[in-house]
Short mmCIF file of C-alpha atoms in Angstrom, two decimals:
data_model
loop_
_atom_site.label_atom_id
_atom_site.label_comp_id
_atom_site.label_asym_id
_atom_site.label_seq_id
_atom_site.Cartn_x
_atom_site.Cartn_y
_atom_site.Cartn_z
CA MET A 948 37.07 52.63 90.81
CA SER A 949 34.97 50.46 93.17
CA SER A 950 34.70 51.29 96.84
CA MET A 951 36.76 48.17 97.59
CA GLU A 952 39.45 49.25 95.18
CA LYS A 953 39.39 52.77 96.61
CA SER A 954 39.63 51.48 100.16
CA SER A 955 42.43 49.15 99.21
CA GLY A 956 44.28 51.92 97.42
CA GLU A 957 43.98 54.31 100.38
CA ALA A 958 45.06 51.67 102.91
CA ALA A 959 48.29 50.85 101.11
CA PRO A 960 50.26 53.98 102.16
CA ALA A 961 49.18 53.47 105.80
CA ALA A 962 50.26 49.86 105.66
CA ARG A 963 53.61 50.88 104.22
CA SER A 964 54.05 53.48 106.97
CA ARG A 965 53.65 50.79 109.62
CA ARG A 966 56.47 48.69 108.21
CA THR A 967 59.72 48.58 110.13
CA PRO A 968 62.27 50.78 108.32
CA GLU A 969 64.81 48.71 106.48
CA ARG A 970 68.23 48.80 108.07
CA ALA A 971 71.24 49.42 105.91
CA HIS A 972 73.49 46.36 106.05
CA PRO A 973 77.14 46.85 106.97
CA VAL A 974 79.36 47.29 103.93
CA THR A 975 81.42 44.17 103.34
CA LEU A 976 85.03 43.71 102.32
CA ARG A 977 83.82 42.11 99.08
CA GLU A 978 81.75 45.19 98.16
CA VAL A 979 84.76 47.44 98.66
CA ALA A 980 86.85 45.10 96.51
CA GLU A 981 84.25 45.16 93.71
CA ALA A 982 84.01 48.97 93.83
CA ALA A 983 87.80 49.35 93.69
CA GLY A 984 88.29 46.58 91.11
CA VAL A 985 90.71 44.61 93.28
CA SER A 986 90.69 41.39 95.29
CA THR A 987 89.43 41.15 98.87
CA ALA A 988 92.97 40.24 99.91
CA THR A 989 94.21 43.57 98.55
CA VAL A 990 91.50 45.46 100.46
CA SER A 991 92.44 43.60 103.64
CA LEU A 992 96.10 44.56 103.24
CA VAL A 993 95.18 48.23 102.78
CA VAL A 994 92.72 48.23 105.70
CA ASN A 995 95.30 46.67 108.02
CA LYS A 996 97.93 49.16 106.80
CA LYS A 997 100.38 46.53 105.66
CA LYS A 998 102.93 48.90 104.20
CA SER A 999 105.26 46.05 103.34
CA ALA A 1000 102.69 44.65 100.86
CA ARG A 1001 103.58 45.33 97.22
CA ILE A 1002 100.55 47.37 96.22
CA ALA A 1003 100.81 50.28 93.82
CA GLU A 1004 100.04 53.65 95.40
CA GLU A 1005 97.33 54.26 92.81
CA THR A 1006 95.64 50.98 93.83
CA ARG A 1007 95.90 51.85 97.52
CA GLN A 1008 94.25 55.19 96.85
CA ARG A 1009 91.48 53.54 94.84
CA VAL A 1010 90.73 51.21 97.75
CA LYS A 1011 90.74 54.12 100.22
CA ASP A 1012 88.35 56.07 98.00
CA ALA A 1013 85.99 53.08 97.83
CA ILE A 1014 86.14 52.69 101.63
CA ARG A 1015 85.28 56.36 102.11
CA THR A 1016 82.51 56.38 99.51
CA LEU A 1017 80.81 53.20 100.74
CA GLY A 1018 81.34 53.98 104.45
CA TYR A 1019 83.11 50.70 105.16
CA ARG A 1020 84.00 50.05 108.80
CA PRO A 1021 86.70 47.46 109.54
CA ASN A 1022 85.75 44.59 111.83
CA ALA A 1023 87.39 45.55 115.11
CA MET A 1024 87.27 42.01 116.48
CA ALA A 1025 88.97 40.66 113.38
CA LYS A 1026 91.72 43.27 113.69
CA THR A 1027 92.10 42.33 117.35
CA LEU A 1028 92.61 38.68 116.45
CA VAL A 1029 95.25 39.65 113.89
CA SER A 1030 97.15 42.05 116.14
CA GLY A 1031 96.77 40.07 119.39
CA THR A 1032 95.55 43.13 121.32
CA SER A 1033 92.85 45.79 121.15
CA ARG A 1034 92.26 49.44 121.94
CA PHE A 1035 90.14 48.49 124.94
CA ILE A 1036 90.98 48.66 128.64
CA GLY A 1037 88.76 46.68 130.99
CA LEU A 1038 87.48 47.95 134.33
CA VAL A 1039 85.87 45.48 136.72
CA ALA A 1040 84.30 46.96 139.86
CA ASP A 1041 82.41 45.40 142.75
CA GLY A 1042 80.11 48.36 143.27
CA VAL A 1043 81.98 51.56 142.46
CA ALA A 1044 79.21 52.70 140.09
CA THR A 1045 76.64 52.70 142.89
CA THR A 1046 78.58 54.40 145.68
CA PRO A 1047 78.05 58.04 146.71
CA PHE A 1048 81.15 58.89 144.70
CA ALA A 1049 79.21 57.73 141.62
CA GLY A 1050 81.65 56.92 138.88
CA GLN A 1051 84.61 59.12 139.72
CA ILE A 1052 87.06 56.22 139.43
CA ILE A 1053 85.39 55.28 136.14
CA HIS A 1054 85.39 58.90 134.99
CA GLY A 1055 89.09 59.34 135.71
CA ALA A 1056 90.00 56.05 134.02
CA GLN A 1057 87.84 56.83 131.01
CA ASP A 1058 89.29 60.31 130.49
CA GLU A 1059 92.86 59.02 130.77
CA ALA A 1060 92.16 56.07 128.46
CA TRP A 1061 90.70 58.36 125.78
CA LYS A 1062 93.81 60.55 125.91
CA HIS A 1063 95.86 57.57 124.77
CA GLY A 1064 93.46 56.17 122.18
CA TYR A 1065 91.74 53.55 124.34
CA ALA A 1066 88.11 52.94 125.22
CA LEU A 1067 86.94 51.53 128.55
CA LEU A 1068 84.94 48.31 128.87
CA ILE A 1069 83.15 48.45 132.24
CA ALA A 1070 81.62 45.66 134.30
CA ASN A 1071 79.98 46.43 137.65
CA THR A 1072 79.58 43.08 139.41
CA GLU A 1073 78.03 44.11 142.77
CA GLY A 1074 80.30 41.55 144.42
CA ASN A 1075 78.87 38.59 142.46
CA GLY A 1076 81.84 36.23 142.07
CA GLU A 1077 80.39 34.31 139.13
CA LEU A 1078 79.56 37.51 137.26
CA GLU A 1079 83.05 38.81 138.01
CA GLN A 1080 84.66 35.70 136.51
CA ASP A 1081 82.47 35.96 133.40
CA ALA A 1082 83.25 39.66 132.96
CA ILE A 1083 87.00 39.09 133.13
CA GLN A 1084 86.76 36.14 130.71
CA MET A 1085 84.82 38.30 128.25
CA MET A 1086 87.46 41.02 128.46
CA LEU A 1087 90.20 38.47 127.87
CA GLU A 1088 88.34 37.25 124.77
CA TYR A 1089 88.30 40.85 123.51
CA LYS A 1090 92.05 40.90 124.12
CA VAL A 1091 91.93 44.07 126.19
CA ARG A 1092 95.21 45.90 126.69
CA GLY A 1093 94.80 45.31 130.42
CA ILE A 1094 92.27 45.37 133.25
CA LEU A 1095 91.71 47.73 136.17
CA TYR A 1096 90.19 45.87 139.12
CA SER A 1097 88.48 48.17 141.61
CA THR A 1098 86.64 47.88 144.93
CA TRP A 1099 84.16 50.40 146.32
CA PHE A 1100 86.16 50.98 149.49
CA HIS A 1101 89.88 50.79 150.15
CA ARG A 1102 90.73 47.26 151.30
CA GLN A 1103 92.91 44.21 150.74
CA THR A 1104 91.50 41.93 148.05
CA ASP A 1105 92.00 38.47 146.61
CA ILE A 1106 92.98 38.44 142.96
CA PRO A 1107 90.48 36.48 140.83
CA ALA A 1108 92.24 33.65 138.97
CA PRO A 1109 91.33 34.86 135.42
CA LEU A 1110 92.73 38.30 136.22
CA ARG A 1111 96.21 36.78 136.36
CA GLU A 1112 95.94 36.06 132.63
CA ALA A 1113 95.94 39.80 131.91
CA ASP A 1114 98.10 42.80 132.59
CA PHE A 1115 96.23 44.34 135.54
CA VAL A 1116 96.30 47.11 138.13
CA LEU A 1117 94.33 47.14 141.39
CA VAL A 1118 92.52 50.43 142.03
CA ASN A 1119 91.38 51.45 145.52
CA CYS A 1120 92.46 48.02 146.76
CA PHE A 1121 95.67 46.03 147.11
CA SER A 1122 97.04 42.50 147.43
CA HIS A 1123 100.11 41.06 149.10
CA GLU A 1124 100.57 38.72 146.14
CA PRO A 1125 104.02 39.32 144.59
CA GLY A 1126 103.95 41.48 141.47
CA ALA A 1127 100.46 42.91 142.05
CA ARG A 1128 100.49 46.60 141.19
CA ALA A 1129 98.02 48.83 143.02
CA VAL A 1130 97.02 52.47 143.45
CA VAL A 1131 95.25 53.50 146.67
CA PRO A 1132 94.54 56.65 148.71
CA ASP A 1133 97.25 57.76 151.13
CA GLU A 1134 95.17 57.33 154.29
CA VAL A 1135 98.00 58.31 156.65
CA GLN A 1136 98.67 61.57 154.82
CA GLY A 1137 94.94 62.24 154.71
CA GLY A 1138 94.58 61.76 158.46
CA ARG A 1139 97.56 64.01 159.03
CA SER A 1140 96.10 66.74 156.79
CA ALA A 1141 92.71 66.58 158.55
CA THR A 1142 94.34 67.04 161.97
CA GLU A 1143 96.64 69.79 160.69
CA ILE A 1144 93.61 71.90 159.68
CA LEU A 1145 92.65 72.04 163.36
CA LEU A 1146 96.19 72.47 164.64
CA ARG A 1147 96.76 75.45 162.32
CA HIS A 1148 93.77 77.16 163.92
CA GLY A 1149 95.27 76.80 167.39
CA HIS A 1150 93.34 73.76 168.61
CA ARG A 1151 95.17 71.40 170.95
CA ARG A 1152 92.38 69.37 172.58
CA ILE A 1153 91.40 67.49 169.42
CA ALA A 1154 89.28 64.35 169.53
CA PHE A 1155 89.22 61.74 166.79
CA ILE A 1156 86.06 59.68 166.23
CA ASN A 1157 87.32 56.63 164.36
CA ALA A 1158 85.35 53.80 162.71
CA THR A 1159 84.51 50.49 164.36
CA ILE A 1160 84.98 48.54 161.10
CA PRO A 1161 88.52 47.19 160.44
CA ALA A 1162 89.98 48.74 157.27
CA PRO A 1163 93.19 50.37 156.03
CA ALA A 1164 91.39 53.72 156.39
CA LYS A 1165 90.75 53.13 160.10
CA ASP A 1166 94.41 52.39 160.84
CA GLY A 1167 95.87 54.93 158.42
CA ARG A 1168 93.73 57.88 159.49
CA LEU A 1169 94.52 57.22 163.15
CA GLN A 1170 98.23 57.05 162.38
CA GLY A 1171 98.02 60.35 160.51
CA TYR A 1172 96.25 61.95 163.47
CA ARG A 1173 98.98 60.79 165.83
CA GLU A 1174 101.78 61.94 163.50
CA ALA A 1175 100.27 65.43 163.15
CA LEU A 1176 99.95 65.80 166.93
CA GLU A 1177 103.52 64.63 167.49
CA GLU A 1178 104.90 67.02 164.88
CA ALA A 1179 103.01 69.91 166.54
CA GLY A 1180 104.35 68.95 169.98
CA VAL A 1181 100.94 67.88 171.27
CA ALA A 1182 100.93 64.78 173.47
CA PHE A 1183 98.73 61.95 172.21
CA ASP A 1184 95.87 61.21 174.62
CA PRO A 1185 94.21 57.83 173.96
CA GLU A 1186 91.13 59.09 175.84
CA LEU A 1187 90.48 61.47 172.97
CA VAL A 1188 90.17 58.63 170.44
CA MET A 1189 86.66 57.21 170.24
CA GLU A 1190 85.00 54.72 167.93
CA ALA A 1191 81.55 54.72 166.33
CA TYR A 1192 79.84 53.12 163.37
CA PRO A 1193 80.92 55.20 160.33
CA ASP A 1194 77.56 56.71 159.41
CA GLN A 1195 75.27 59.56 160.46
CA GLU A 1196 73.77 57.64 163.39
CA GLY A 1197 77.26 56.74 164.60
CA GLY A 1198 78.32 60.38 164.71
CA TYR A 1199 75.10 61.45 166.35
CA GLY A 1200 75.41 58.75 169.00
CA ALA A 1201 78.98 59.73 169.84
CA THR A 1202 78.06 63.32 170.75
CA GLY A 1203 77.47 62.78 174.48
CA ALA A 1204 80.72 60.91 175.06
CA LEU A 1205 82.62 63.49 173.02
CA LEU A 1206 81.40 66.38 175.16
CA GLN A 1207 82.61 64.65 178.31
CA ARG A 1208 86.18 64.93 177.05
CA ASP A 1209 86.51 68.72 177.21
CA VAL A 1210 87.70 69.18 173.61
CA THR A 1211 87.59 72.24 171.36
CA ALA A 1212 87.72 70.34 168.08
CA VAL A 1213 86.95 66.96 166.57
CA TYR A 1214 88.11 65.11 163.48
CA CYS A 1215 85.64 62.51 162.21
CA TYR A 1216 86.48 59.35 160.28
CA ASN A 1217 84.13 60.43 157.45
CA ASP A 1218 81.66 63.14 156.43
CA ARG A 1219 78.56 61.08 157.24
CA MET A 1220 79.76 60.74 160.82
CA ALA A 1221 80.40 64.50 160.93
CA MET A 1222 76.85 65.15 159.66
CA GLY A 1223 75.42 63.17 162.57
CA LEU A 1224 77.69 65.01 165.00
CA TYR A 1225 76.36 68.34 163.66
CA ASP A 1226 72.84 67.22 164.64
CA GLY A 1227 73.94 66.04 168.09
CA LEU A 1228 75.78 69.28 168.87
CA ARG A 1229 72.92 71.47 167.71
CA GLU A 1230 70.43 69.55 169.86
CA ARG A 1231 72.58 70.44 172.85
CA GLY A 1232 72.62 74.13 171.91
CA LEU A 1233 76.22 74.17 170.71
CA SER A 1234 77.47 76.11 167.70
CA ILE A 1235 79.89 75.01 164.99
CA PRO A 1236 82.60 76.34 164.85
CA ASP A 1237 82.19 78.78 167.78
CA ASP A 1238 81.84 76.11 170.48
CA ILE A 1239 83.51 73.21 168.71
CA ALA A 1240 85.33 72.89 165.36
CA VAL A 1241 84.60 69.89 163.15
CA VAL A 1242 86.58 68.25 160.32
CA GLY A 1243 85.42 65.27 158.26
CA PHE A 1244 86.97 63.01 155.66
CA ASP A 1245 85.91 62.03 152.08
CA ASN A 1246 84.70 65.40 150.73
CA GLN A 1247 81.39 63.77 149.87
CA GLU A 1248 80.04 66.95 148.31
CA VAL A 1249 76.34 66.13 148.71
CA ILE A 1250 77.13 66.31 152.42
CA ALA A 1251 80.25 68.38 153.07
CA ALA A 1252 79.59 71.38 150.85
CA HIS A 1253 75.92 71.66 151.88
CA LEU A 1254 76.08 71.38 155.67
CA ARG A 1255 75.65 74.61 157.60
CA PRO A 1256 78.33 75.66 158.12
CA PRO A 1257 80.04 73.89 155.18
CA LEU A 1258 82.33 71.14 156.44
CA SER A 1259 86.11 71.26 156.30
CA THR A 1260 87.27 67.84 155.17
CA VAL A 1261 89.83 65.82 153.23
CA SER A 1262 89.08 64.60 149.73
CA LEU A 1263 89.40 61.00 148.62
CA PRO A 1264 91.01 61.24 145.16
CA HIS A 1265 88.72 58.83 143.30
CA TYR A 1266 89.07 60.53 139.90
CA GLU A 1267 92.85 60.58 140.27
CA LEU A 1268 92.88 56.90 141.30
CA GLY A 1269 91.16 55.93 138.04
CA ALA A 1270 93.43 58.09 135.90
CA ALA A 1271 96.57 56.91 137.71
CA GLY A 1272 95.49 53.29 137.29
CA VAL A 1273 95.42 53.73 133.51
CA ARG A 1274 98.80 55.46 133.48
CA MET A 1275 100.27 52.66 135.58
CA LEU A 1276 98.73 49.99 133.35
CA LEU A 1277 100.10 51.60 130.19
CA GLU A 1278 103.42 52.41 131.92
CA LEU A 1279 103.14 56.04 130.90
CA GLU A 1280 105.13 59.05 131.99
CA GLY A 1281 103.40 60.50 135.03
CA ALA A 1282 102.38 57.14 136.44
CA PRO A 1283 102.55 57.20 140.26
CA GLU A 1284 105.65 55.79 141.90
CA MET A 1285 105.21 52.42 143.55
CA ALA A 1286 106.74 51.40 146.85
CA ALA A 1287 108.63 48.13 147.17
CA ASP A 1288 105.34 46.31 147.75
CA GLY A 1289 103.97 47.49 144.39
CA VAL A 1290 101.51 49.95 145.94
CA ALA A 1291 101.35 53.61 144.89
CA LYS A 1292 99.62 56.03 147.26
CA MET A 1293 97.68 59.03 145.99
CA HIS A 1294 97.59 62.35 147.87
CA CYS A 1295 94.32 63.19 149.66
CA PRO A 1296 93.93 67.00 149.50
CA ALA A 1297 92.50 69.04 152.37
CA VAL A 1298 89.37 71.08 151.59
CA GLU A 1299 88.94 73.90 154.10
CA ARG A 1300 85.50 75.41 154.63
CA THR A 1301 83.95 77.23 157.58
CA SER A 1302 83.41 74.50 160.17
CA VAL A 1303 86.74 75.50 161.75
CA LYS A 1304 87.74 78.84 163.23
CA ALA A 1305 90.77 80.01 165.17
CA GLN A 1306 90.86 78.97 168.81
CA ALA A 1307 90.84 81.97 171.16
CA ARG A 1308 94.04 82.35 173.09
CA ALA A 1309 93.76 82.12 176.85
#
């Protein structure tokens, strides 16, 4: 063998090893038909479970054996076109996947969908209207069973025109449009529960630092605060209601004004605000909960559970919102009850930690 021949012979295996591995092609209906010795029409009838078709049981079994042996997978899109619907549920969100609550709405919806044999198609649009329209159109083309439409914070929303072509449920948002079903947090109950944590520990001079940004949460949490005070026989004092931007800097900046109000406890619009308040109180040499008790809202665990002391708060039920949205869409047992306006409100559970202690009796 010449050196050229030897070199060529040795290079061949290396050349073969660099080739892209051949991909197995999907098994076709025709191949199943040939293996079973029947027509493609017969295979199609068996695949689509047309029990009314006059096919001998022995022939049906032969087709099923060929499907199993060859690993044939039915074309889901083709089945969708035949049946007029699919085993998909759409979820369109304007930013829920990038919020601090990560994908809890998605997680809840996905778990509930799987329970009932559905998969979730997810589109996170980041508020891009054109992308939102395209995502909904794509889901309609896939003939989804319905669409969950979600916003990253609880608010009123406009219903995109293509959404009206589908069965839909609004999640964490609502619309006054007739017939629009929605599932949202019960902000009033949440505000009441937050205030009741402090009332149960004997506090009566309770401040509320509310948000400056208009939202259902701002109004609902204030109403809950007032209801809890009234039920406990504590007079509402508007001087004890303050407003700040709903973030850490807002809570920190509100500290001085809060301390001028001679309170023993404070309920903050959210956990980020409470985190800032912690810093402001500590800078002034005050201890939580010995000098002042603090309650937040959201149960944002990267904050609430890891503050020192851990923050008592109220949890936003994002996972439950997603799961309830699916149950409402599919009209399942256990779906939340809607009010006359089509909105169902989900309970916001209190989470008590050690940022509150009993108020000493005089």
